[in-house]
Amino acid sequence: MSAVTTDTAPAAAAPAPPAETVLEASGVVMRFGGLTAVNNVDLTVRQGEIVGLIGPNGAGKTTFFNCLTGLYVPTEGTVTYKGRVLPPKPHLVTQAGIARTFQNIRLFANMTALENVLVGRHTRTKEGLFSAILRGPGYRRAEREGRERARELLEFCGLGAKADHLARNLPYGEQRKLEIARALASEPGLLLLDEPTAGMNPQETRAAEELVFAIRDLGIAVLVIEHDMKFIFNLCDRTAVLVQGQKIVEGDRETVQNDERVVTAYLGAPLEGTTAAQEDGQ
Ligand SMILES: Nc1ncnc2c1ncn2[C@@H]1O[C@H](COP(=O)(O)OP(=O)(O)OP(=O)(O)O)[C@@H](O)[C@H]1O
């Protein structure tokens, strides 16, 4: 009699189910007259991922973001969020669950930090115009809850003490954080960040890195454009490289850093601050 049967053998660990696809861009093309700014780009972002998008100036990164967020209607291709084709209107894309920040800060300069975040909540507010005019109990409750949530988000982004400061009086790094808090106010499932550390000092960049990890830990997937390679490779599970509108490579840090086409795209210069040896020595 056999001592070991298949019944008693330990079961092989079942492979983890693949994470849900949050964003799926397929064959996205964006032409401006004779210029093809984005050329047949595919990109997938899954639940729990931080994905990077890098490339030299003019590679088409922001144009691609604009195609994902309804600012541009792609010339060809489709973009889906959690399996549904996105409507080509920015406010409907936000309502669907995608929020973004911009390369150039777009805050309401003469409003407080709290008010800026409250503006970001408008896609999640059910109260309509009449309710606002009548200021009934439903409206007042929604307003109170909105303010509480906005304060929570400011706290989360390290701006708890700045709620009543005018946006224009905040230091640059804090304005960038406020943009993120405002984007989070729409309760997104995917956050797109366009150069979130532009103009930041190293300390602020490090804090931004921690903030993005914390956002991911909330269950929000992140797609980030950055020129700071160290930031990208510290942060991202996967990075896609755009050159002249085309995705030339996508993968983990080693795959991207060791790809000759990427090095060539960056004029033959090694990607600053990114080699494994440099990292080990830090
Ligand atoms: N609205 C537009 N009309 C015409 N051309 C445009 C428009 N927007 C972008 N472009 C062109 O498309 C190309 C890609 O620009 P895009 O801003 O997407 O690049 P990028 O990778 O984001 O660059 P950067 O890193 O400098 O921000 C550039 O040649 C740019 O001049």
PDB file of C-alpha atoms and ligand atoms in Angstrom:
ATOM      1  CA  MET A   1       0.000   0.000   0.000  1.00  0.00           C
ATOM      2  CA  SER A   2       1.345   3.341  -0.926  1.00  0.00           C
ATOM      3  CA  ALA A   3       2.163   5.569   2.083  1.00  0.00           C
ATOM      4  CA  VAL A   4       1.434   8.779   0.233  1.00  0.00           C
ATOM      5  CA  THR A   5      -1.619   9.332  -1.847  1.00  0.00           C
ATOM      6  CA  THR A   6      -2.525  12.287  -3.954  1.00  0.00           C
ATOM      7  CA  ASP A   7      -5.259  12.990  -1.392  1.00  0.00           C
ATOM      8  CA  THR A   8      -2.750  13.660   1.369  1.00  0.00           C
ATOM      9  CA  ALA A   9      -0.091  15.421  -0.727  1.00  0.00           C
ATOM     10  CA  PRO A  10       0.053  19.111   0.002  1.00  0.00           C
ATOM     11  CA  ALA A  11      -1.872  21.045  -2.585  1.00  0.00           C
ATOM     12  CA  ALA A  12       0.220  23.228  -4.877  1.00  0.00           C
ATOM     13  CA  ALA A  13      -0.286  26.875  -4.067  1.00  0.00           C
ATOM     14  CA  ALA A  14      -2.928  28.263  -6.396  1.00  0.00           C
ATOM     15  CA  PRO A  15      -1.622  31.137  -8.486  1.00  0.00           C
ATOM     16  CA  ALA A  16      -2.962  34.462  -7.304  1.00  0.00           C
ATOM     17  CA  PRO A  17      -5.745  35.718  -9.564  1.00  0.00           C
ATOM     18  CA  PRO A  18      -4.577  38.563 -11.810  1.00  0.00           C
ATOM     19  CA  ALA A  19      -5.357  41.983 -10.390  1.00  0.00           C
ATOM     20  CA  GLU A  20      -8.301  43.813 -11.921  1.00  0.00           C
ATOM     21  CA  THR A  21      -7.500  45.892 -14.990  1.00  0.00           C
ATOM     22  CA  VAL A  22      -8.243  49.485 -14.117  1.00  0.00           C
ATOM     23  CA  LEU A  23      -7.132  51.237 -17.299  1.00  0.00           C
ATOM     24  CA  GLU A  24      -6.777  49.749 -20.741  1.00  0.00           C
ATOM     25  CA  ALA A  25      -5.585  51.936 -23.600  1.00  0.00           C
ATOM     26  CA  SER A  26      -5.480  50.131 -26.952  1.00  0.00           C
ATOM     27  CA  GLY A  27      -3.976  51.432 -30.161  1.00  0.00           C
ATOM     28  CA  VAL A  28      -4.244  55.064 -29.107  1.00  0.00           C
ATOM     29  CA  VAL A  29      -3.277  57.464 -31.895  1.00  0.00           C
ATOM     30  CA  MET A  30      -3.409  61.265 -31.616  1.00  0.00           C
ATOM     31  CA  ARG A  31      -2.669  63.358 -34.684  1.00  0.00           C
ATOM     32  CA  PHE A  32      -2.480  67.120 -34.889  1.00  0.00           C
ATOM     33  CA  GLY A  33      -2.646  67.815 -38.623  1.00  0.00           C
ATOM     34  CA  GLY A  34       0.449  66.143 -40.060  1.00  0.00           C
ATOM     35  CA  LEU A  35       2.030  65.481 -36.646  1.00  0.00           C
ATOM     36  CA  THR A  36       1.419  62.136 -34.973  1.00  0.00           C
ATOM     37  CA  ALA A  37       1.989  62.975 -31.303  1.00  0.00           C
ATOM     38  CA  VAL A  38       0.874  59.537 -30.018  1.00  0.00           C
ATOM     39  CA  ASN A  39       1.320  56.577 -32.299  1.00  0.00           C
ATOM     40  CA  ASN A  40      -0.526  53.323 -31.619  1.00  0.00           C
ATOM     41  CA  VAL A  41       0.118  53.164 -27.868  1.00  0.00           C
ATOM     42  CA  ASP A  42      -1.193  50.315 -25.714  1.00  0.00           C
ATOM     43  CA  LEU A  43      -1.023  50.578 -21.941  1.00  0.00           C
ATOM     44  CA  THR A  44      -2.628  48.657 -19.103  1.00  0.00           C
ATOM     45  CA  VAL A  45      -2.756  49.670 -15.448  1.00  0.00           C
ATOM     46  CA  ARG A  46      -3.978  47.155 -12.897  1.00  0.00           C
ATOM     47  CA  GLN A  47      -5.364  47.524  -9.400  1.00  0.00           C
ATOM     48  CA  GLY A  48      -2.598  48.174  -6.888  1.00  0.00           C
ATOM     49  CA  GLU A  49      -0.019  49.257  -9.457  1.00  0.00           C
ATOM     50  CA  ILE A  50       2.103  52.356  -9.811  1.00  0.00           C
ATOM     51  CA  VAL A  51       3.034  52.659 -13.481  1.00  0.00           C
ATOM     52  CA  GLY A  52       5.527  55.190 -14.861  1.00  0.00           C
ATOM     53  CA  LEU A  53       5.488  56.940 -18.216  1.00  0.00           C
ATOM     54  CA  ILE A  54       8.777  58.464 -19.272  1.00  0.00           C
ATOM     55  CA  GLY A  55      10.304  59.832 -22.447  1.00  0.00           C
ATOM     56  CA  PRO A  56      12.247  62.804 -23.760  1.00  0.00           C
ATOM     57  CA  ASN A  57      10.623  66.229 -24.164  1.00  0.00           C
ATOM     58  CA  GLY A  58       7.925  66.210 -26.817  1.00  0.00           C
ATOM     59  CA  ALA A  59       7.603  62.397 -26.756  1.00  0.00           C
ATOM     60  CA  GLY A  60       3.815  62.594 -26.417  1.00  0.00           C
ATOM     61  CA  LYS A  61       3.369  61.831 -22.711  1.00  0.00           C
ATOM     62  CA  THR A  62       1.033  64.698 -21.856  1.00  0.00           C
ATOM     63  CA  THR A  63      -0.875  64.233 -25.099  1.00  0.00           C
ATOM     64  CA  PHE A  64      -1.404  60.585 -24.126  1.00  0.00           C
ATOM     65  CA  PHE A  65      -2.664  61.681 -20.676  1.00  0.00           C
ATOM     66  CA  ASN A  66      -5.030  64.096 -22.407  1.00  0.00           C
ATOM     67  CA  CYS A  67      -6.365  61.191 -24.494  1.00  0.00           C
ATOM     68  CA  LEU A  68      -6.975  59.184 -21.315  1.00  0.00           C
ATOM     69  CA  THR A  69      -8.809  61.978 -19.533  1.00  0.00           C
ATOM     70  CA  GLY A  70     -11.171  63.183 -22.237  1.00  0.00           C
ATOM     71  CA  LEU A  71      -9.348  66.443 -23.004  1.00  0.00           C
ATOM     72  CA  TYR A  72      -8.538  65.031 -26.433  1.00  0.00           C
ATOM     73  CA  VAL A  73     -10.581  62.548 -28.405  1.00  0.00           C
ATOM     74  CA  PRO A  74      -7.988  60.126 -29.798  1.00  0.00           C
ATOM     75  CA  THR A  75      -7.805  59.992 -33.588  1.00  0.00           C
ATOM     76  CA  GLU A  76      -7.806  56.194 -33.259  1.00  0.00           C
ATOM     77  CA  GLY A  77      -7.936  53.636 -30.481  1.00  0.00           C
ATOM     78  CA  THR A  78      -9.967  53.061 -27.354  1.00  0.00           C
ATOM     79  CA  VAL A  79      -9.590  53.768 -23.672  1.00  0.00           C
ATOM     80  CA  THR A  80     -11.528  51.799 -21.078  1.00  0.00           C
ATOM     81  CA  TYR A  81     -11.748  52.232 -17.319  1.00  0.00           C
ATOM     82  CA  LYS A  82     -12.716  49.057 -15.428  1.00  0.00           C
ATOM     83  CA  GLY A  83     -14.006  47.576 -18.671  1.00  0.00           C
ATOM     84  CA  ARG A  84     -16.136  50.543 -19.786  1.00  0.00           C
ATOM     85  CA  VAL A  85     -15.262  52.789 -22.700  1.00  0.00           C
ATOM     86  CA  LEU A  86     -14.661  56.287 -21.356  1.00  0.00           C
ATOM     87  CA  PRO A  87     -16.843  59.165 -22.519  1.00  0.00           C
ATOM     88  CA  PRO A  88     -14.760  61.865 -24.256  1.00  0.00           C
ATOM     89  CA  LYS A  89     -15.527  64.599 -21.727  1.00  0.00           C
ATOM     90  CA  PRO A  90     -13.193  65.427 -18.824  1.00  0.00           C
ATOM     91  CA  HIS A  91     -15.925  65.764 -16.168  1.00  0.00           C
ATOM     92  CA  LEU A  92     -17.445  62.412 -17.199  1.00  0.00           C
ATOM     93  CA  VAL A  93     -14.022  60.769 -17.048  1.00  0.00           C
ATOM     94  CA  THR A  94     -13.577  62.171 -13.528  1.00  0.00           C
ATOM     95  CA  GLN A  95     -17.034  60.933 -12.604  1.00  0.00           C
ATOM     96  CA  ALA A  96     -16.125  57.481 -13.956  1.00  0.00           C
ATOM     97  CA  GLY A  97     -13.162  57.325 -11.561  1.00  0.00           C
ATOM     98  CA  ILE A  98     -10.038  58.867 -13.131  1.00  0.00           C
ATOM     99  CA  ALA A  99      -8.509  61.966 -11.555  1.00  0.00           C
ATOM    100  CA  ARG A 100      -5.430  63.861 -12.658  1.00  0.00           C
ATOM    101  CA  THR A 101      -3.017  66.627 -11.856  1.00  0.00           C
ATOM    102  CA  PHE A 102      -1.439  68.900 -14.445  1.00  0.00           C
ATOM    103  CA  GLN A 103       2.127  69.680 -15.422  1.00  0.00           C
ATOM    104  CA  ASN A 104       1.451  73.364 -14.708  1.00  0.00           C
ATOM    105  CA  ILE A 105      -0.271  73.849 -11.374  1.00  0.00           C
ATOM    106  CA  ARG A 106      -3.944  74.710 -11.860  1.00  0.00           C
ATOM    107  CA  LEU A 107      -5.203  75.682  -8.439  1.00  0.00           C
ATOM    108  CA  PHE A 108      -7.692  78.409  -7.646  1.00  0.00           C
ATOM    109  CA  ALA A 109      -5.063  80.814  -6.343  1.00  0.00           C
ATOM    110  CA  ASN A 110      -7.419  83.060  -4.371  1.00  0.00           C
ATOM    111  CA  MET A 111      -9.282  80.227  -2.688  1.00  0.00           C
ATOM    112  CA  THR A 112      -8.135  78.465   0.466  1.00  0.00           C
ATOM    113  CA  ALA A 113      -6.631  74.993   0.413  1.00  0.00           C
ATOM    114  CA  LEU A 114      -9.885  73.626   1.868  1.00  0.00           C
ATOM    115  CA  GLU A 115     -11.996  75.342  -0.784  1.00  0.00           C
ATOM    116  CA  ASN A 116      -9.768  73.973  -3.536  1.00  0.00           C
ATOM    117  CA  VAL A 117     -10.334  70.446  -2.251  1.00  0.00           C
ATOM    118  CA  LEU A 118     -14.075  71.063  -1.964  1.00  0.00           C
ATOM    119  CA  VAL A 119     -14.130  72.051  -5.633  1.00  0.00           C
ATOM    120  CA  GLY A 120     -12.551  68.670  -6.407  1.00  0.00           C
ATOM    121  CA  ARG A 121     -15.501  66.948  -4.709  1.00  0.00           C
ATOM    122  CA  HIS A 122     -18.178  68.384  -6.951  1.00  0.00           C
ATOM    123  CA  THR A 123     -18.399  65.254  -9.132  1.00  0.00           C
ATOM    124  CA  ARG A 124     -19.263  63.248  -6.015  1.00  0.00           C
ATOM    125  CA  THR A 125     -21.862  65.674  -4.679  1.00  0.00           C
ATOM    126  CA  LYS A 126     -25.438  64.665  -5.359  1.00  0.00           C
ATOM    127  CA  GLU A 127     -27.048  67.885  -4.172  1.00  0.00           C
ATOM    128  CA  GLY A 128     -28.307  69.954  -7.117  1.00  0.00           C
ATOM    129  CA  LEU A 129     -28.844  73.645  -7.727  1.00  0.00           C
ATOM    130  CA  PHE A 130     -32.262  73.874  -6.031  1.00  0.00           C
ATOM    131  CA  SER A 131     -31.011  72.051  -2.991  1.00  0.00           C
ATOM    132  CA  ALA A 132     -28.114  74.536  -2.801  1.00  0.00           C
ATOM    133  CA  ILE A 133     -30.465  77.519  -3.077  1.00  0.00           C
ATOM    134  CA  LEU A 134     -32.910  76.163  -0.488  1.00  0.00           C
ATOM    135  CA  ARG A 135     -30.075  74.989   1.807  1.00  0.00           C
ATOM    136  CA  GLY A 136     -32.268  72.270   3.275  1.00  0.00           C
ATOM    137  CA  PRO A 137     -31.097  69.631   5.807  1.00  0.00           C
ATOM    138  CA  GLY A 138     -29.861  67.316   3.016  1.00  0.00           C
ATOM    139  CA  TYR A 139     -27.695  70.051   1.598  1.00  0.00           C
ATOM    140  CA  ARG A 140     -26.297  71.055   4.995  1.00  0.00           C
ATOM    141  CA  ARG A 141     -25.453  67.437   5.818  1.00  0.00           C
ATOM    142  CA  ALA A 142     -23.719  66.961   2.462  1.00  0.00           C
ATOM    143  CA  GLU A 143     -21.804  70.205   2.992  1.00  0.00           C
ATOM    144  CA  ARG A 144     -20.652  69.129   6.466  1.00  0.00           C
ATOM    145  CA  GLU A 145     -19.584  65.697   5.221  1.00  0.00           C
ATOM    146  CA  GLY A 146     -17.789  67.285   2.279  1.00  0.00           C
ATOM    147  CA  ARG A 147     -15.809  69.559   4.568  1.00  0.00           C
ATOM    148  CA  GLU A 148     -14.892  66.668   6.870  1.00  0.00           C
ATOM    149  CA  ARG A 149     -13.668  64.612   3.927  1.00  0.00           C
ATOM    150  CA  ALA A 150     -11.737  67.563   2.513  1.00  0.00           C
ATOM    151  CA  ARG A 151      -9.998  68.071   5.864  1.00  0.00           C
ATOM    152  CA  GLU A 152      -9.149  64.356   5.988  1.00  0.00           C
ATOM    153  CA  LEU A 153      -7.594  64.579   2.534  1.00  0.00           C
ATOM    154  CA  LEU A 154      -5.575  67.658   3.454  1.00  0.00           C
ATOM    155  CA  GLU A 155      -4.321  65.804   6.519  1.00  0.00           C
ATOM    156  CA  PHE A 156      -3.484  62.753   4.384  1.00  0.00           C
ATOM    157  CA  CYS A 157      -1.446  64.925   2.015  1.00  0.00           C
ATOM    158  CA  GLY A 158       0.425  66.611   4.872  1.00  0.00           C
ATOM    159  CA  LEU A 159      -1.502  69.882   4.609  1.00  0.00           C
ATOM    160  CA  GLY A 160      -3.690  69.552   7.715  1.00  0.00           C
ATOM    161  CA  ALA A 161      -2.403  72.829   9.146  1.00  0.00           C
ATOM    162  CA  LYS A 162      -2.874  74.704   5.865  1.00  0.00           C
ATOM    163  CA  ALA A 163      -6.632  74.306   5.347  1.00  0.00           C
ATOM    164  CA  ASP A 164      -7.361  78.014   5.691  1.00  0.00           C
ATOM    165  CA  HIS A 165      -4.334  79.304   3.787  1.00  0.00           C
ATOM    166  CA  LEU A 166      -4.859  80.799   0.353  1.00  0.00           C
ATOM    167  CA  ALA A 167      -3.478  78.473  -2.326  1.00  0.00           C
ATOM    168  CA  ARG A 168      -1.299  81.246  -3.757  1.00  0.00           C
ATOM    169  CA  ASN A 169       0.471  81.688  -0.405  1.00  0.00           C
ATOM    170  CA  LEU A 170       1.544  78.052  -0.134  1.00  0.00           C
ATOM    171  CA  PRO A 171       5.124  77.100  -1.028  1.00  0.00           C
ATOM    172  CA  TYR A 172       5.472  75.409  -4.401  1.00  0.00           C
ATOM    173  CA  GLY A 173       5.828  71.859  -3.037  1.00  0.00           C
ATOM    174  CA  GLU A 174       2.660  72.288  -0.966  1.00  0.00           C
ATOM    175  CA  GLN A 175       0.745  73.598  -3.989  1.00  0.00           C
ATOM    176  CA  ARG A 176       1.641  70.376  -5.780  1.00  0.00           C
ATOM    177  CA  LYS A 177       0.399  68.365  -2.793  1.00  0.00           C
ATOM    178  CA  LEU A 178      -2.791  70.410  -2.766  1.00  0.00           C
ATOM    179  CA  GLU A 179      -3.365  69.512  -6.406  1.00  0.00           C
ATOM    180  CA  ILE A 180      -3.111  65.860  -5.401  1.00  0.00           C
ATOM    181  CA  ALA A 181      -5.532  66.369  -2.476  1.00  0.00           C
ATOM    182  CA  ARG A 182      -7.995  68.017  -4.848  1.00  0.00           C
ATOM    183  CA  ALA A 183      -7.668  65.161  -7.336  1.00  0.00           C
ATOM    184  CA  LEU A 184      -8.271  62.640  -4.529  1.00  0.00           C
ATOM    185  CA  ALA A 185     -11.439  64.500  -3.551  1.00  0.00           C
ATOM    186  CA  SER A 186     -13.213  63.015  -6.573  1.00  0.00           C
ATOM    187  CA  GLU A 187     -12.630  59.567  -4.936  1.00  0.00           C
ATOM    188  CA  PRO A 188     -10.813  58.115  -7.975  1.00  0.00           C
ATOM    189  CA  GLY A 189      -9.827  54.529  -8.696  1.00  0.00           C
ATOM    190  CA  LEU A 190      -6.962  55.753 -10.873  1.00  0.00           C
ATOM    191  CA  LEU A 191      -4.831  58.853 -10.347  1.00  0.00           C
ATOM    192  CA  LEU A 192      -2.786  60.332 -13.200  1.00  0.00           C
ATOM    193  CA  LEU A 193       0.092  62.535 -12.096  1.00  0.00           C
ATOM    194  CA  ASP A 194       1.799  64.751 -14.690  1.00  0.00           C
ATOM    195  CA  GLU A 195       5.291  65.621 -13.417  1.00  0.00           C
ATOM    196  CA  PRO A 196       4.327  65.759  -9.728  1.00  0.00           C
ATOM    197  CA  THR A 197       7.857  66.630  -8.552  1.00  0.00           C
ATOM    198  CA  ALA A 198       8.634  69.349 -11.108  1.00  0.00           C
ATOM    199  CA  GLY A 199      10.292  72.209  -9.239  1.00  0.00           C
ATOM    200  CA  MET A 200      10.556  70.293  -5.957  1.00  0.00           C
ATOM    201  CA  ASN A 201      13.701  70.084  -3.856  1.00  0.00           C
ATOM    202  CA  PRO A 202      15.046  66.580  -2.951  1.00  0.00           C
ATOM    203  CA  GLN A 203      13.294  66.587   0.420  1.00  0.00           C
ATOM    204  CA  GLU A 204       9.949  67.487  -1.141  1.00  0.00           C
ATOM    205  CA  THR A 205      10.492  64.839  -3.828  1.00  0.00           C
ATOM    206  CA  ARG A 206      11.084  62.205  -1.163  1.00  0.00           C
ATOM    207  CA  ALA A 207       7.870  63.259   0.619  1.00  0.00           C
ATOM    208  CA  ALA A 208       5.999  63.085  -2.704  1.00  0.00           C
ATOM    209  CA  GLU A 209       7.275  59.547  -3.162  1.00  0.00           C
ATOM    210  CA  GLU A 210       5.881  58.555   0.244  1.00  0.00           C
ATOM    211  CA  LEU A 211       2.578  60.218  -0.612  1.00  0.00           C
ATOM    212  CA  VAL A 212       2.248  58.239  -3.855  1.00  0.00           C
ATOM    213  CA  PHE A 213       2.954  54.975  -2.010  1.00  0.00           C
ATOM    214  CA  ALA A 214       0.308  55.901   0.563  1.00  0.00           C
ATOM    215  CA  ILE A 215      -2.187  56.618  -2.234  1.00  0.00           C
ATOM    216  CA  ARG A 216      -1.469  53.219  -3.770  1.00  0.00           C
ATOM    217  CA  ASP A 217      -1.992  51.644  -0.342  1.00  0.00           C
ATOM    218  CA  LEU A 218      -5.496  53.155  -0.307  1.00  0.00           C
ATOM    219  CA  GLY A 219      -6.230  50.952  -3.343  1.00  0.00           C
ATOM    220  CA  ILE A 220      -5.880  53.713  -5.932  1.00  0.00           C
ATOM    221  CA  ALA A 221      -3.836  52.790  -9.011  1.00  0.00           C
ATOM    222  CA  VAL A 222      -1.373  55.455 -10.148  1.00  0.00           C
ATOM    223  CA  LEU A 223       0.019  56.379 -13.565  1.00  0.00           C
ATOM    224  CA  VAL A 224       2.800  58.943 -13.341  1.00  0.00           C
ATOM    225  CA  ILE A 225       4.751  61.019 -15.871  1.00  0.00           C
ATOM    226  CA  GLU A 226       8.121  62.183 -14.580  1.00  0.00           C
ATOM    227  CA  HIS A 227      11.500  63.333 -15.813  1.00  0.00           C
ATOM    228  CA  ASP A 228      13.136  62.459 -12.475  1.00  0.00           C
ATOM    229  CA  MET A 229      14.323  58.905 -13.190  1.00  0.00           C
ATOM    230  CA  LYS A 230      15.294  58.172  -9.624  1.00  0.00           C
ATOM    231  CA  PHE A 231      11.772  59.041  -8.493  1.00  0.00           C
ATOM    232  CA  ILE A 232      10.265  56.863 -11.241  1.00  0.00           C
ATOM    233  CA  PHE A 233      12.436  53.824 -10.594  1.00  0.00           C
ATOM    234  CA  ASN A 234      12.026  54.039  -6.801  1.00  0.00           C
ATOM    235  CA  LEU A 235       8.287  54.215  -7.163  1.00  0.00           C
ATOM    236  CA  CYS A 236       7.022  52.278 -10.140  1.00  0.00           C
ATOM    237  CA  ASP A 237       6.218  48.606 -10.530  1.00  0.00           C
ATOM    238  CA  ARG A 238       6.431  49.077 -14.280  1.00  0.00           C
ATOM    239  CA  THR A 239       7.540  51.857 -16.580  1.00  0.00           C
ATOM    240  CA  ALA A 240       6.657  52.525 -20.212  1.00  0.00           C
ATOM    241  CA  VAL A 241       8.934  54.613 -22.405  1.00  0.00           C
ATOM    242  CA  LEU A 242       7.509  56.849 -25.134  1.00  0.00           C
ATOM    243  CA  VAL A 243       9.764  58.150 -27.883  1.00  0.00           C
ATOM    244  CA  GLN A 244       8.354  60.228 -30.734  1.00  0.00           C
ATOM    245  CA  GLY A 245       4.863  59.093 -29.850  1.00  0.00           C
ATOM    246  CA  GLN A 246       5.637  55.379 -29.804  1.00  0.00           C
ATOM    247  CA  LYS A 247       6.013  53.071 -26.831  1.00  0.00           C
ATOM    248  CA  ILE A 248       9.451  51.561 -27.384  1.00  0.00           C
ATOM    249  CA  VAL A 249       9.713  49.469 -24.224  1.00  0.00           C
ATOM    250  CA  GLU A 250       7.797  48.675 -21.058  1.00  0.00           C
ATOM    251  CA  GLY A 251       8.903  46.760 -18.012  1.00  0.00           C
ATOM    252  CA  ASP A 252      10.605  46.853 -14.650  1.00  0.00           C
ATOM    253  CA  ARG A 253      13.557  49.035 -13.785  1.00  0.00           C
ATOM    254  CA  GLU A 254      16.222  46.659 -15.149  1.00  0.00           C
ATOM    255  CA  THR A 255      14.368  46.085 -18.410  1.00  0.00           C
ATOM    256  CA  VAL A 256      14.039  49.804 -19.052  1.00  0.00           C
ATOM    257  CA  GLN A 257      17.524  50.808 -17.915  1.00  0.00           C
ATOM    258  CA  ASN A 258      19.216  48.089 -19.936  1.00  0.00           C
ATOM    259  CA  ASP A 259      17.324  48.737 -23.152  1.00  0.00           C
ATOM    260  CA  GLU A 260      19.655  50.299 -25.696  1.00  0.00           C
ATOM    261  CA  ARG A 261      16.807  52.135 -27.425  1.00  0.00           C
ATOM    262  CA  VAL A 262      16.043  53.948 -24.192  1.00  0.00           C
ATOM    263  CA  VAL A 263      19.658  54.972 -23.696  1.00  0.00           C
ATOM    264  CA  THR A 264      19.826  56.166 -27.307  1.00  0.00           C
ATOM    265  CA  ALA A 265      16.578  58.102 -26.883  1.00  0.00           C
ATOM    266  CA  TYR A 266      18.187  59.981 -24.014  1.00  0.00           C
ATOM    267  CA  LEU A 267      21.085  61.013 -26.302  1.00  0.00           C
ATOM    268  CA  GLY A 268      23.342  58.190 -25.219  1.00  0.00           C
ATOM    269  CA  ALA A 269      23.633  59.526 -21.683  1.00  0.00           C
ATOM    270  CA  PRO A 270      23.190  57.035 -18.847  1.00  0.00           C
ATOM    271  CA  LEU A 271      19.936  57.630 -16.994  1.00  0.00           C
ATOM    272  CA  GLU A 272      20.927  59.881 -14.159  1.00  0.00           C
ATOM    273  CA  GLY A 273      20.998  58.415 -10.651  1.00  0.00           C
ATOM    274  CA  THR A 274      19.574  55.079 -11.661  1.00  0.00           C
ATOM    275  CA  THR A 275      22.224  52.378 -11.843  1.00  0.00           C
ATOM    276  CA  ALA A 276      21.989  49.512  -9.430  1.00  0.00           C
ATOM    277  CA  ALA A 277      25.573  50.195  -8.306  1.00  0.00           C
ATOM    278  CA  GLN A 278      24.697  53.780  -7.456  1.00  0.00           C
ATOM    279  CA  GLU A 279      21.641  52.681  -5.541  1.00  0.00           C
ATOM    280  CA  ASP A 280      23.615  50.107  -3.556  1.00  0.00           C
ATOM    281  CA  GLY A 281      26.176  52.726  -2.630  1.00  0.00           C
ATOM    282  CA  GLN A 282      23.569  55.090  -1.193  1.00  0.00           C
TER     283      GLN A 282
HETATM  284  N1  LIG B   1      -2.655  70.850 -29.083  1.00  0.00           N
HETATM  285  C1  LIG B   1      -1.599  70.561 -29.848  1.00  0.00           C
HETATM  286  N2  LIG B   1      -1.555  70.944 -31.146  1.00  0.00           N
HETATM  287  C2  LIG B   1      -0.493  70.655 -31.919  1.00  0.00           C
HETATM  288  N3  LIG B   1       0.578  69.953 -31.499  1.00  0.00           N
HETATM  289  C3  LIG B   1       0.599  69.556 -30.222  1.00  0.00           C
HETATM  290  C4  LIG B   1      -0.482  69.832 -29.323  1.00  0.00           C
HETATM  291  N4  LIG B   1      -0.191  69.295 -28.113  1.00  0.00           N
HETATM  292  C5  LIG B   1       1.001  68.715 -28.234  1.00  0.00           C
HETATM  293  N5  LIG B   1       1.486  68.884 -29.492  1.00  0.00           N
HETATM  294  C6  LIG B   1       2.747  68.350 -30.014  1.00  0.00           C
HETATM  295  O1  LIG B   1       2.742  66.968 -29.773  1.00  0.00           O
HETATM  296  C7  LIG B   1       4.054  66.519 -29.413  1.00  0.00           C
HETATM  297  C8  LIG B   1       4.024  65.833 -28.067  1.00  0.00           C
HETATM  298  O2  LIG B   1       3.849  66.823 -27.068  1.00  0.00           O
HETATM  299  P1  LIG B   1       3.612  66.455 -25.536  1.00  0.00           P
HETATM  300  O3  LIG B   1       3.411  67.740 -24.800  1.00  0.00           O
HETATM  301  O4  LIG B   1       2.561  65.430 -25.419  1.00  0.00           O
HETATM  302  O5  LIG B   1       5.012  65.811 -25.139  1.00  0.00           O
HETATM  303  P2  LIG B   1       5.577  65.440 -23.708  1.00  0.00           P
HETATM  304  O6  LIG B   1       6.213  64.103 -23.830  1.00  0.00           O
HETATM  305  O7  LIG B   1       4.514  65.593 -22.686  1.00  0.00           O
HETATM  306  O8  LIG B   1       6.690  66.558 -23.516  1.00  0.00           O
HETATM  307  P3  LIG B   1       7.284  67.238 -22.177  1.00  0.00           P
HETATM  308  O9  LIG B   1       8.050  66.182 -21.454  1.00  0.00           O
HETATM  309  O10 LIG B   1       8.148  68.310 -22.717  1.00  0.00           O
HETATM  310  O11 LIG B   1       6.113  67.757 -21.403  1.00  0.00           O
HETATM  311  C9  LIG B   1       4.958  67.750 -29.460  1.00  0.00           C
HETATM  312  O12 LIG B   1       5.571  67.797 -30.724  1.00  0.00           O
HETATM  313  C10 LIG B   1       3.979  68.891 -29.285  1.00  0.00           C
HETATM  314  O13 LIG B   1       4.460  70.059 -29.902  1.00  0.00           O
END
